């Protein structure tokens, strides 16, 4: 039996060498430089599949939006191609309702934003706002999103790679990828200001103070909501200063939470 085992072992070892698949060393080097989040934002099922693909087709080198600029440049050197500078964008949440927004009814179903939104848009009085069940937290492959005690998610700007998975996951379409320094309208309600003021303490009330304060004319009102034209925005943040509800915030800045009493 011992002899038979030895023969079979040697046979398996020989077969392993003969039929083994040789891995291109470039693939291994590139794979090590990738974020290993397997987010799929590049269009491939994972980082290993992407590494194999770009070795075969170097024109795909810039497809991974989750890699750091340093990693992108290293990959370009390995492939012998020039990689352009990465436009650094981060996911941002266009809502700051949470405990600031009143409930329309008591929800006792599956704790999922996708599930709750199927029942009359969800339990919040604001049909446009965050439901707070954390589908985005579960979906983020880089653990960059966490739920706060205020009832809406917080994005860790250091961990966020701008992969866009949260954008696709949110049933209310509250996440967008944008420049890390742009001011943002942390509200998505299209209800009239008088109605918004009844159910949310941080929602846009269409007072137009931001429109008047913006010297470059980058802010306008559309569908009862302030909108910023980022092509015109100079990041002066005067809109942030005049907003009476704290709806317009400077991305990354600590903001005061106004809870409903």
C-alpha positions as CSV (number, residue, x, y, z in Angstrom):
1,X,0.0,0.0,0.0
2,X,2.8,2.3,0.8
3,X,4.5,1.7,-2.5
4,X,1.2,2.3,-4.3
5,X,0.7,5.5,-2.5
6,X,4.2,6.7,-3.4
7,X,3.6,5.8,-7.1
8,X,0.3,7.7,-7.1
9,X,1.9,10.7,-5.4
10,X,4.7,10.9,-7.9
11,X,2.1,10.6,-10.7
12,X,0.1,13.4,-9.4
13,X,3.2,15.6,-9.0
14,X,4.2,14.9,-12.6
15,X,0.7,15.7,-13.9
16,X,0.6,18.9,-11.9
17,X,3.8,20.1,-13.6
18,X,2.7,19.0,-17.0
19,X,-0.8,20.5,-16.9
20,X,-0.2,23.5,-14.7
21,X,-1.2,26.9,-16.1
22,X,1.6,29.4,-16.2
23,X,0.7,32.8,-14.8
24,X,2.1,35.8,-16.5
25,X,4.3,37.6,-13.9
26,X,2.8,40.9,-15.0
27,X,-0.6,39.7,-13.9
28,X,0.6,38.9,-10.5
29,X,2.3,42.3,-10.1
30,X,-0.7,44.2,-11.3
31,X,-3.0,42.2,-9.1
32,X,-1.0,43.1,-6.1
33,X,-1.4,46.8,-7.0
34,X,-5.2,46.6,-7.3
35,X,-7.5,47.4,-4.3
36,X,-8.8,43.8,-3.9
37,X,-12.3,45.1,-3.3
38,X,-13.7,43.0,-6.2
39,X,-16.3,45.8,-6.6
40,X,-16.9,45.1,-10.3
41,X,-16.9,48.9,-11.2
42,X,-14.4,48.1,-14.0
43,X,-16.8,45.7,-15.6
44,X,-15.0,42.5,-14.6
45,X,-16.1,40.1,-11.8
46,X,-13.1,40.8,-9.7
47,X,-9.6,42.2,-9.4
48,X,-7.9,39.0,-10.6
49,X,-10.0,38.9,-13.8
50,X,-9.3,42.6,-14.4
51,X,-5.5,42.0,-14.0
52,X,-5.6,39.3,-16.6
53,X,-7.7,41.5,-18.9
54,X,-5.5,44.5,-18.9
55,X,-2.3,42.5,-19.6
56,X,-4.1,41.3,-22.7
57,X,-5.5,44.7,-23.5
58,X,-3.4,47.6,-21.9
59,X,-6.0,50.1,-23.1
60,X,-8.1,49.0,-20.2
61,X,-5.5,50.2,-17.7
62,X,-7.6,53.3,-16.6
63,X,-10.8,51.4,-16.2
64,X,-10.3,50.7,-12.5
65,X,-11.6,53.8,-10.8
66,X,-10.9,52.4,-7.3
67,X,-7.1,52.3,-7.6
68,X,-5.0,55.1,-6.1
69,X,-3.1,57.3,-8.5
70,X,0.2,55.8,-7.4
71,X,-1.0,52.3,-8.2
72,X,-2.4,53.4,-11.6
73,X,1.0,54.8,-12.5
74,X,2.8,51.6,-11.4
75,X,0.4,49.6,-13.5
76,X,1.1,51.9,-16.4
77,X,4.9,51.3,-16.0
78,X,4.4,47.5,-16.0
79,X,2.3,47.6,-19.1
80,X,4.4,50.2,-20.8
81,X,1.5,52.7,-21.3
82,X,0.9,56.2,-20.1
83,X,-1.9,56.5,-17.5
84,X,-3.6,59.9,-17.1
85,X,-4.1,61.6,-13.7
86,X,-7.1,60.3,-11.8
87,X,-10.0,62.7,-11.2
88,X,-10.5,62.3,-7.5
89,X,-14.1,61.9,-6.8
90,X,-15.9,60.6,-3.7
91,X,-19.4,59.3,-3.1
92,X,-21.6,61.9,-1.4
93,X,-25.1,61.5,0.1
94,X,-27.7,64.0,-1.0
95,X,-29.8,63.8,2.2
96,X,-29.4,64.7,5.8
97,X,-32.8,63.6,7.0
98,X,-32.6,60.7,9.4
99,X,-33.8,61.7,12.8
100,X,-34.4,65.2,11.3
101,X,-37.2,63.8,9.1
102,X,-40.5,62.6,10.6
103,X,-42.0,59.2,9.9
104,X,-45.2,58.8,8.0
105,X,-46.0,55.4,9.5
106,X,-44.5,52.6,11.6
107,X,-42.6,50.1,9.5
108,X,-42.2,46.5,10.8
109,X,-40.9,44.8,7.6
110,X,-37.5,43.7,6.4
111,X,-34.8,46.1,7.4
112,X,-33.7,46.9,3.9
113,X,-34.1,50.2,2.0
114,X,-34.9,48.3,-1.2
115,X,-37.7,46.4,0.6
116,X,-39.1,49.3,2.5
117,X,-39.2,51.6,-0.5
118,X,-41.7,49.1,-2.1
119,X,-44.3,50.0,0.5
120,X,-45.5,53.5,-0.5
121,X,-41.9,54.7,-0.9
122,X,-40.9,53.9,2.6
123,X,-41.9,55.0,6.1
124,X,-40.5,58.5,5.9
125,X,-42.8,61.5,5.3
126,X,-40.2,62.6,2.7
127,X,-40.6,60.2,-0.1
128,X,-37.3,61.4,-1.6
129,X,-35.1,60.9,1.5
130,X,-32.9,58.2,3.1
131,X,-34.7,55.3,4.7
132,X,-31.7,54.5,7.0
133,X,-31.6,50.7,6.8
134,X,-28.0,50.6,5.5
135,X,-28.2,48.8,2.1
136,X,-25.3,51.0,1.1
137,X,-23.3,49.9,4.1
138,X,-23.6,46.3,3.2
139,X,-22.9,46.9,-0.5
140,X,-19.7,49.0,0.0
141,X,-16.7,46.7,-0.8
142,X,-14.3,49.0,1.0
143,X,-16.1,49.4,4.3
144,X,-16.2,53.2,3.6
145,X,-19.9,53.6,4.7
146,X,-21.3,53.3,8.2
147,X,-24.7,54.2,9.7
148,X,-24.7,57.0,12.2
149,X,-26.8,57.5,15.3
150,X,-28.6,60.2,13.3
151,X,-30.3,57.7,11.1
152,X,-28.4,58.2,7.8
153,X,-25.1,56.9,6.5
154,X,-21.7,58.5,6.8
155,X,-18.9,58.2,4.2
156,X,-15.3,57.7,5.3
157,X,-13.5,59.9,2.7
158,X,-10.2,58.2,3.4
159,X,-11.6,54.7,2.6
160,X,-14.0,55.8,-0.3
161,X,-12.5,55.0,-3.7
162,X,-15.3,56.4,-5.8
163,X,-16.2,53.0,-7.1
164,X,-19.9,54.0,-7.4
165,X,-21.4,50.8,-5.9
166,X,-23.5,52.8,-3.4
167,X,-24.8,54.9,-6.3
168,X,-26.2,51.8,-7.9
169,X,-27.5,50.3,-4.6
170,X,-29.5,53.2,-3.2
171,X,-33.2,52.8,-4.2
172,X,-33.7,56.6,-3.7
173,X,-30.7,57.5,-5.8
174,X,-29.2,59.7,-3.1
175,X,-25.5,59.0,-3.7
176,X,-23.5,60.7,-6.4
177,X,-19.8,60.8,-7.2
178,X,-18.4,64.4,-7.1
179,X,-15.3,66.4,-6.4
180,X,-14.2,66.0,-2.8
181,X,-14.2,69.8,-2.2
182,X,-17.5,70.9,-3.8
183,X,-20.4,72.2,-1.6
184,X,-23.4,69.9,-1.8
185,X,-27.2,70.3,-1.4
186,X,-27.8,67.6,1.3
187,X,-31.5,67.3,0.2
188,X,-33.3,65.6,-2.6
189,X,-36.9,66.6,-1.9
190,X,-38.9,68.1,-4.7
191,X,-41.8,69.1,-2.4
192,X,-42.7,72.7,-1.9
193,X,-40.7,74.5,0.9
194,X,-43.8,74.9,3.2
195,X,-44.4,71.1,3.2
196,X,-40.7,70.3,3.6
197,X,-40.5,72.5,6.7
198,X,-43.3,70.4,8.3
199,X,-41.5,67.1,8.1
200,X,-37.7,67.8,7.9
201,X,-35.6,70.3,9.9
202,X,-32.7,70.2,7.4
203,X,-34.5,70.0,4.1
204,X,-34.5,72.7,1.4
205,X,-37.3,75.2,2.0
206,X,-36.8,77.1,-1.3
207,X,-35.9,80.4,0.4
208,X,-33.5,81.3,-2.5
209,X,-31.0,82.9,-0.1
210,X,-28.3,80.7,-1.7
211,X,-29.3,81.9,-5.2
212,X,-28.9,85.5,-4.1
213,X,-25.6,84.9,-2.3
214,X,-23.9,83.1,-5.1
215,X,-22.0,85.7,-7.1
216,X,-20.9,83.4,-10.0
217,X,-24.6,82.5,-10.5
218,X,-23.9,78.8,-10.0
219,X,-27.1,78.1,-8.0
220,X,-30.6,77.9,-9.4
221,X,-34.0,76.5,-8.3
222,X,-35.3,73.4,-10.1
223,X,-38.3,71.4,-9.0
224,X,-38.4,73.2,-5.6
225,X,-34.8,72.3,-4.9
226,X,-31.5,74.3,-5.0
227,X,-29.2,73.0,-7.7
228,X,-25.5,73.8,-8.1
229,X,-23.8,74.2,-11.5
230,X,-20.4,72.8,-10.7
231,X,-18.9,74.3,-13.9
232,X,-19.6,77.7,-12.5
233,X,-19.0,77.0,-8.8
234,X,-15.9,78.6,-7.4
235,X,-16.1,76.8,-4.0
236,X,-16.5,80.2,-2.1
237,X,-19.0,78.5,0.2
238,X,-21.1,81.6,0.7
239,X,-24.2,79.4,0.0
240,X,-23.2,77.3,3.0
241,X,-23.0,80.4,5.2
242,X,-26.5,81.8,4.3
243,X,-28.5,78.6,4.2
244,X,-30.9,78.8,7.2
245,X,-31.5,75.1,7.5
246,X,-27.9,73.9,7.1
247,X,-29.1,72.1,3.9
248,X,-26.0,73.1,2.0
249,X,-22.8,71.7,3.4
250,X,-19.1,71.8,2.7
251,X,-18.1,68.2,1.9
252,X,-15.9,66.8,4.7
253,X,-16.7,69.5,7.2
254,X,-18.3,68.7,10.5
255,X,-21.9,70.0,10.6
256,X,-24.3,70.5,13.4
257,X,-27.2,68.0,13.5
258,X,-30.6,69.7,13.8
259,X,-32.9,67.1,15.3
260,X,-36.6,67.4,15.3
261,X,-38.0,68.0,18.8
